[in-house]
Amino acid sequence: SQTIHQWPATLVQPVGSPLSLECTVEGTSNPNLYWYRQAAGRGLQLLFYSVGIGQISSEVPQNLSASRPQDRQFILSSKKLLLSDSGFYLCAWSVPAGVADTQYFGPGTRLTVL
Amino acid sequence: DQQVKQNSPSLSVQEGRISILNCDYTNSMFDYFLWYKKYPAEGPTFLISISSIKDKNEDGRFTVFLNKSAKHLSLHIVPSQPGDSAVYFCAAVQGGSEKLVFGKGTKLTVNP
């Protein structure tokens, strides 16, 4: 069966510090991968998605970036965090070109920028 | 412009009664719709989905209804249980797209 992991679970970082959140998927090959952010009182905002290694699509201009160095690894980064980057970050995967297009989410990372 | 709208930010029902969560969409090209359930500090979990070729899909206590002419779908939970208390997200996808479009969610509280 497929599983998705995210770490760390929680993170407190000062403004201006760098960020690296990691997501890995097991039990599937060539998944589509996604990064979402859920900010307080808001829905799920798609940040990035990837359909293959090195292929990243950005949905929202911001100071975050994403990379996919391996097939089942997706990394969310920032060189300098802003207060507004605080939120709950979720990674998700789906079967590529799957009929259902159902996405399956990881447990999330709670980021607090102080 | 929001393409998927959940106009009720919250809903409160009594245990054993029916919960009805609503979702409207504007993009007529959406052809697949999903509902996710999310507990605090956890990732959303897939609940139920429906293709645009259907108007109803049922799974246990959960039923999703789709009214394409009204661009409206709803999730019915019956009977509601306290463990159903969570935020419910409606999502839609357009055929050929790799992206889901989510609503902002509705917080359901089921009171014992």
mmCIF file with all atom_site columns, C-alpha atoms in Angstrom, chain A:
data_model
loop_
_atom_site.group_PDB
_atom_site.id
_atom_site.type_symbol
_atom_site.label_atom_id
_atom_site.label_alt_id
_atom_site.label_comp_id
_atom_site.label_asym_id
_atom_site.label_entity_id
_atom_site.label_seq_id
_atom_site.pdbx_PDB_ins_code
_atom_site.Cartn_x
_atom_site.Cartn_y
_atom_site.Cartn_z
_atom_site.occupancy
_atom_site.B_iso_or_equiv
_atom_site.pdbx_formal_charge
_atom_site.auth_seq_id
_atom_site.auth_comp_id
_atom_site.auth_asym_id
_atom_site.auth_atom_id
_atom_site.pdbx_PDB_model_num
ATOM 1   C CA . SER A 1 1   ? 0.000  0.000  0.000   1.00 0.00 ? 1   SER A CA 1
ATOM 2   C CA . GLN A 1 2   ? 1.025  3.578  -0.494  1.00 0.00 ? 2   GLN A CA 1
ATOM 3   C CA . THR A 1 3   ? 2.112  5.831  2.327   1.00 0.00 ? 3   THR A CA 1
ATOM 4   C CA . ILE A 1 4   ? 3.148  9.450  2.440   1.00 0.00 ? 4   ILE A CA 1
ATOM 5   C CA . HIS A 1 5   ? 5.462  10.956 5.008   1.00 0.00 ? 5   HIS A CA 1
ATOM 6   C CA . GLN A 1 6   ? 6.140  14.549 5.947   1.00 0.00 ? 6   GLN A CA 1
ATOM 7   C CA . TRP A 1 7   ? 8.634  15.993 8.367   1.00 0.00 ? 7   TRP A CA 1
ATOM 8   C CA . PRO A 1 8   ? 9.028  17.703 10.580  1.00 0.00 ? 8   PRO A CA 1
ATOM 9   C CA . ALA A 1 9   ? 5.574  17.633 12.140  1.00 0.00 ? 9   ALA A CA 1
ATOM 10  C CA . THR A 1 10  ? 6.018  21.033 13.737  1.00 0.00 ? 10  THR A CA 1
ATOM 11  C CA . LEU A 1 11  ? 8.547  23.782 13.205  1.00 0.00 ? 11  LEU A CA 1
ATOM 12  C CA . VAL A 1 12  ? 9.136  27.177 14.778  1.00 0.00 ? 12  VAL A CA 1
ATOM 13  C CA . GLN A 1 13  ? 11.473 29.418 12.834  1.00 0.00 ? 13  GLN A CA 1
ATOM 14  C CA . PRO A 1 14  ? 12.541 33.055 13.120  1.00 0.00 ? 14  PRO A CA 1
ATOM 15  C CA . VAL A 1 15  ? 11.791 35.533 10.371  1.00 0.00 ? 15  VAL A CA 1
ATOM 16  C CA . GLY A 1 16  ? 14.547 35.523 7.786   1.00 0.00 ? 16  GLY A CA 1
ATOM 17  C CA . SER A 1 17  ? 15.668 31.972 8.446   1.00 0.00 ? 17  SER A CA 1
ATOM 18  C CA . PRO A 1 18  ? 15.688 29.284 5.746   1.00 0.00 ? 18  PRO A CA 1
ATOM 19  C CA . LEU A 1 19  ? 13.149 26.501 5.437   1.00 0.00 ? 19  LEU A CA 1
ATOM 20  C CA . SER A 1 20  ? 13.217 22.943 4.206   1.00 0.00 ? 20  SER A CA 1
ATOM 21  C CA . LEU A 1 21  ? 10.210 20.658 4.457   1.00 0.00 ? 21  LEU A CA 1
ATOM 22  C CA . GLU A 1 22  ? 10.405 17.173 3.083   1.00 0.00 ? 22  GLU A CA 1
ATOM 23  C CA . CYS A 1 23  ? 7.784  14.809 1.736   1.00 0.00 ? 23  CYS A CA 1
ATOM 24  C CA . THR A 1 24  ? 8.287  11.244 0.577   1.00 0.00 ? 24  THR A CA 1
ATOM 25  C CA . VAL A 1 25  ? 5.900  8.717  -0.876  1.00 0.00 ? 25  VAL A CA 1
ATOM 26  C CA . GLU A 1 26  ? 6.225  4.953  -0.696  1.00 0.00 ? 26  GLU A CA 1
ATOM 27  C CA . GLY A 1 27  ? 4.532  2.207  -2.598  1.00 0.00 ? 27  GLY A CA 1
ATOM 28  C CA . THR A 1 28  ? 4.001  3.941  -5.919  1.00 0.00 ? 28  THR A CA 1
ATOM 29  C CA . SER A 1 29  ? 6.060  5.086  -8.860  1.00 0.00 ? 29  SER A CA 1
ATOM 30  C CA . ASN A 1 30  ? 6.062  8.381  -10.695 1.00 0.00 ? 30  ASN A CA 1
ATOM 31  C CA . PRO A 1 31  ? 3.320  9.941  -8.600  1.00 0.00 ? 31  PRO A CA 1
ATOM 32  C CA . ASN A 1 32  ? 2.087  13.465 -9.084  1.00 0.00 ? 32  ASN A CA 1
ATOM 33  C CA . LEU A 1 33  ? 3.153  15.439 -6.031  1.00 0.00 ? 33  LEU A CA 1
ATOM 34  C CA . TYR A 1 34  ? 1.642  18.569 -4.525  1.00 0.00 ? 34  TYR A CA 1
ATOM 35  C CA . TRP A 1 35  ? 2.354  21.146 -1.839  1.00 0.00 ? 35  TRP A CA 1
ATOM 36  C CA . TYR A 1 36  ? -0.562 22.955 -0.216  1.00 0.00 ? 36  TYR A CA 1
ATOM 37  C CA . ARG A 1 37  ? -0.806 25.503 2.534   1.00 0.00 ? 37  ARG A CA 1
ATOM 38  C CA . GLN A 1 38  ? -3.720 25.919 4.885   1.00 0.00 ? 38  GLN A CA 1
ATOM 39  C CA . ALA A 1 39  ? -3.525 29.292 6.583   1.00 0.00 ? 39  ALA A CA 1
ATOM 40  C CA . ALA A 1 40  ? -5.693 30.235 9.542   1.00 0.00 ? 40  ALA A CA 1
ATOM 41  C CA . GLY A 1 41  ? -9.309 30.688 8.463   1.00 0.00 ? 41  GLY A CA 1
ATOM 42  C CA . ARG A 1 42  ? -8.568 29.834 4.854   1.00 0.00 ? 42  ARG A CA 1
ATOM 43  C CA . GLY A 1 43  ? -8.940 26.828 2.649   1.00 0.00 ? 43  GLY A CA 1
ATOM 44  C CA . LEU A 1 44  ? -6.328 24.704 0.970   1.00 0.00 ? 44  LEU A CA 1
ATOM 45  C CA . GLN A 1 45  ? -4.120 26.739 -1.304  1.00 0.00 ? 45  GLN A CA 1
ATOM 46  C CA . LEU A 1 46  ? -2.127 24.858 -3.924  1.00 0.00 ? 46  LEU A CA 1
ATOM 47  C CA . LEU A 1 47  ? 1.472  26.100 -3.926  1.00 0.00 ? 47  LEU A CA 1
ATOM 48  C CA . PHE A 1 48  ? 3.337  23.740 -6.239  1.00 0.00 ? 48  PHE A CA 1
ATOM 49  C CA . TYR A 1 49  ? 2.813  20.536 -8.112  1.00 0.00 ? 49  TYR A CA 1
ATOM 50  C CA . SER A 1 50  ? 5.079  18.170 -9.950  1.00 0.00 ? 50  SER A CA 1
ATOM 51  C CA . VAL A 1 51  ? 4.400  15.528 -12.566 1.00 0.00 ? 51  VAL A CA 1
ATOM 52  C CA . GLY A 1 52  ? 7.969  14.218 -12.653 1.00 0.00 ? 52  GLY A CA 1
ATOM 53  C CA . ILE A 1 53  ? 11.544 14.606 -11.463 1.00 0.00 ? 53  ILE A CA 1
ATOM 54  C CA . GLY A 1 54  ? 12.715 18.156 -11.911 1.00 0.00 ? 54  GLY A CA 1
ATOM 55  C CA . GLN A 1 55  ? 9.302  19.290 -13.182 1.00 0.00 ? 55  GLN A CA 1
ATOM 56  C CA . ILE A 1 56  ? 7.776  21.914 -10.904 1.00 0.00 ? 56  ILE A CA 1
ATOM 57  C CA . SER A 1 57  ? 4.771  24.114 -11.546 1.00 0.00 ? 57  SER A CA 1
ATOM 58  C CA . SER A 1 58  ? 4.226  27.099 -9.293  1.00 0.00 ? 58  SER A CA 1
ATOM 59  C CA . GLU A 1 59  ? 0.716  28.235 -8.611  1.00 0.00 ? 59  GLU A CA 1
ATOM 60  C CA . VAL A 1 60  ? 1.225  31.260 -6.412  1.00 0.00 ? 60  VAL A CA 1
ATOM 61  C CA . PRO A 1 61  ? 4.051  33.808 -6.541  1.00 0.00 ? 61  PRO A CA 1
ATOM 62  C CA . GLN A 1 62  ? 5.812  33.848 -3.216  1.00 0.00 ? 62  GLN A CA 1
ATOM 63  C CA . ASN A 1 63  ? 9.165  33.424 -1.561  1.00 0.00 ? 63  ASN A CA 1
ATOM 64  C CA . LEU A 1 64  ? 8.830  29.651 -1.445  1.00 0.00 ? 64  LEU A CA 1
ATOM 65  C CA . SER A 1 65  ? 10.263 27.161 -3.918  1.00 0.00 ? 65  SER A CA 1
ATOM 66  C CA . ALA A 1 66  ? 9.909  23.444 -4.490  1.00 0.00 ? 66  ALA A CA 1
ATOM 67  C CA . SER A 1 67  ? 12.172 20.757 -5.831  1.00 0.00 ? 67  SER A CA 1
ATOM 68  C CA . ARG A 1 68  ? 11.800 17.123 -6.754  1.00 0.00 ? 68  ARG A CA 1
ATOM 69  C CA . PRO A 1 69  ? 15.254 15.573 -6.692  1.00 0.00 ? 69  PRO A CA 1
ATOM 70  C CA . GLN A 1 70  ? 13.952 12.003 -6.748  1.00 0.00 ? 70  GLN A CA 1
ATOM 71  C CA . ASP A 1 71  ? 10.833 10.326 -8.061  1.00 0.00 ? 71  ASP A CA 1
ATOM 72  C CA . ARG A 1 72  ? 9.113  10.077 -4.698  1.00 0.00 ? 72  ARG A CA 1
ATOM 73  C CA . GLN A 1 73  ? 10.636 13.035 -2.879  1.00 0.00 ? 73  GLN A CA 1
ATOM 74  C CA . PHE A 1 74  ? 9.257  16.541 -2.841  1.00 0.00 ? 74  PHE A CA 1
ATOM 75  C CA . ILE A 1 75  ? 10.889 19.391 -0.958  1.00 0.00 ? 75  ILE A CA 1
ATOM 76  C CA . LEU A 1 76  ? 9.493  22.796 -0.049  1.00 0.00 ? 76  LEU A CA 1
ATOM 77  C CA . SER A 1 77  ? 12.082 25.478 0.630   1.00 0.00 ? 77  SER A CA 1
ATOM 78  C CA . SER A 1 78  ? 12.596 29.098 1.391   1.00 0.00 ? 78  SER A CA 1
ATOM 79  C CA . LYS A 1 79  ? 15.767 31.150 1.649   1.00 0.00 ? 79  LYS A CA 1
ATOM 80  C CA . LYS A 1 80  ? 14.218 33.700 4.024   1.00 0.00 ? 80  LYS A CA 1
ATOM 81  C CA . LEU A 1 81  ? 10.958 33.095 5.846   1.00 0.00 ? 81  LEU A CA 1
ATOM 82  C CA . LEU A 1 82  ? 8.333  35.785 6.285   1.00 0.00 ? 82  LEU A CA 1
ATOM 83  C CA . LEU A 1 83  ? 5.750  36.055 9.048   1.00 0.00 ? 83  LEU A CA 1
ATOM 84  C CA . SER A 1 84  ? 3.085  35.387 6.445   1.00 0.00 ? 84  SER A CA 1
ATOM 85  C CA . ASP A 1 85  ? 4.625  31.986 5.705   1.00 0.00 ? 85  ASP A CA 1
ATOM 86  C CA . SER A 1 86  ? 3.158  30.612 8.918   1.00 0.00 ? 86  SER A CA 1
ATOM 87  C CA . GLY A 1 87  ? 0.596  27.926 8.295   1.00 0.00 ? 87  GLY A CA 1
ATOM 88  C CA . PHE A 1 88  ? -0.086 24.254 7.959   1.00 0.00 ? 88  PHE A CA 1
ATOM 89  C CA . TYR A 1 89  ? 1.754  22.729 5.011   1.00 0.00 ? 89  TYR A CA 1
ATOM 90  C CA . LEU A 1 90  ? 0.443  19.621 3.369   1.00 0.00 ? 90  LEU A CA 1
ATOM 91  C CA . CYS A 1 91  ? 2.001  17.341 0.833   1.00 0.00 ? 91  CYS A CA 1
ATOM 92  C CA . ALA A 1 92  ? -0.178 15.143 -1.349  1.00 0.00 ? 92  ALA A CA 1
ATOM 93  C CA . TRP A 1 93  ? 0.238  12.590 -4.091  1.00 0.00 ? 93  TRP A CA 1
ATOM 94  C CA . SER A 1 94  ? -1.938 11.182 -6.828  1.00 0.00 ? 94  SER A CA 1
ATOM 95  C CA . VAL A 1 95  ? -1.685 8.513  -9.471  1.00 0.00 ? 95  VAL A CA 1
ATOM 96  C CA . PRO A 1 96  ? -0.326 10.108 -12.653 1.00 0.00 ? 96  PRO A CA 1
ATOM 97  C CA . ALA A 1 97  ? -3.076 10.688 -15.147 1.00 0.00 ? 97  ALA A CA 1
ATOM 98  C CA . GLY A 1 98  ? -5.259 8.625  -12.877 1.00 0.00 ? 98  GLY A CA 1
ATOM 99  C CA . VAL A 1 99  ? -8.887 8.376  -13.801 1.00 0.00 ? 99  VAL A CA 1
ATOM 100 C CA . ALA A 1 100 ? -9.986 9.339  -10.336 1.00 0.00 ? 100 ALA A CA 1
ATOM 101 C CA . ASP A 1 101 ? -7.548 12.174 -9.763  1.00 0.00 ? 101 ASP A CA 1
ATOM 102 C CA . THR A 1 102 ? -7.948 11.544 -6.076  1.00 0.00 ? 102 THR A CA 1
ATOM 103 C CA . GLN A 1 103 ? -5.172 13.083 -4.039  1.00 0.00 ? 103 GLN A CA 1
ATOM 104 C CA . TYR A 1 104 ? -3.916 11.563 -0.810  1.00 0.00 ? 104 TYR A CA 1
ATOM 105 C CA . PHE A 1 105 ? -2.497 13.807 1.831   1.00 0.00 ? 105 PHE A CA 1
ATOM 106 C CA . GLY A 1 106 ? 0.326  13.510 4.304   1.00 0.00 ? 106 GLY A CA 1
ATOM 107 C CA . PRO A 1 107 ? 0.003  14.383 7.991   1.00 0.00 ? 107 PRO A CA 1
ATOM 108 C CA . GLY A 1 108 ? 1.136  17.971 7.507   1.00 0.00 ? 108 GLY A CA 1
ATOM 109 C CA . THR A 1 109 ? 3.741  20.293 9.018   1.00 0.00 ? 109 THR A CA 1
ATOM 110 C CA . ARG A 1 110 ? 2.732  23.129 11.316  1.00 0.00 ? 110 ARG A CA 1
ATOM 111 C CA . LEU A 1 111 ? 5.096  26.053 10.626  1.00 0.00 ? 111 LEU A CA 1
ATOM 112 C CA . THR A 1 112 ? 5.192  29.042 12.916  1.00 0.00 ? 112 THR A CA 1
ATOM 113 C CA . VAL A 1 113 ? 7.349  31.967 11.898  1.00 0.00 ? 113 VAL A CA 1
ATOM 114 C CA . LEU A 1 114 ? 8.140  34.367 14.736  1.00 0.00 ? 114 LEU A CA 1
#
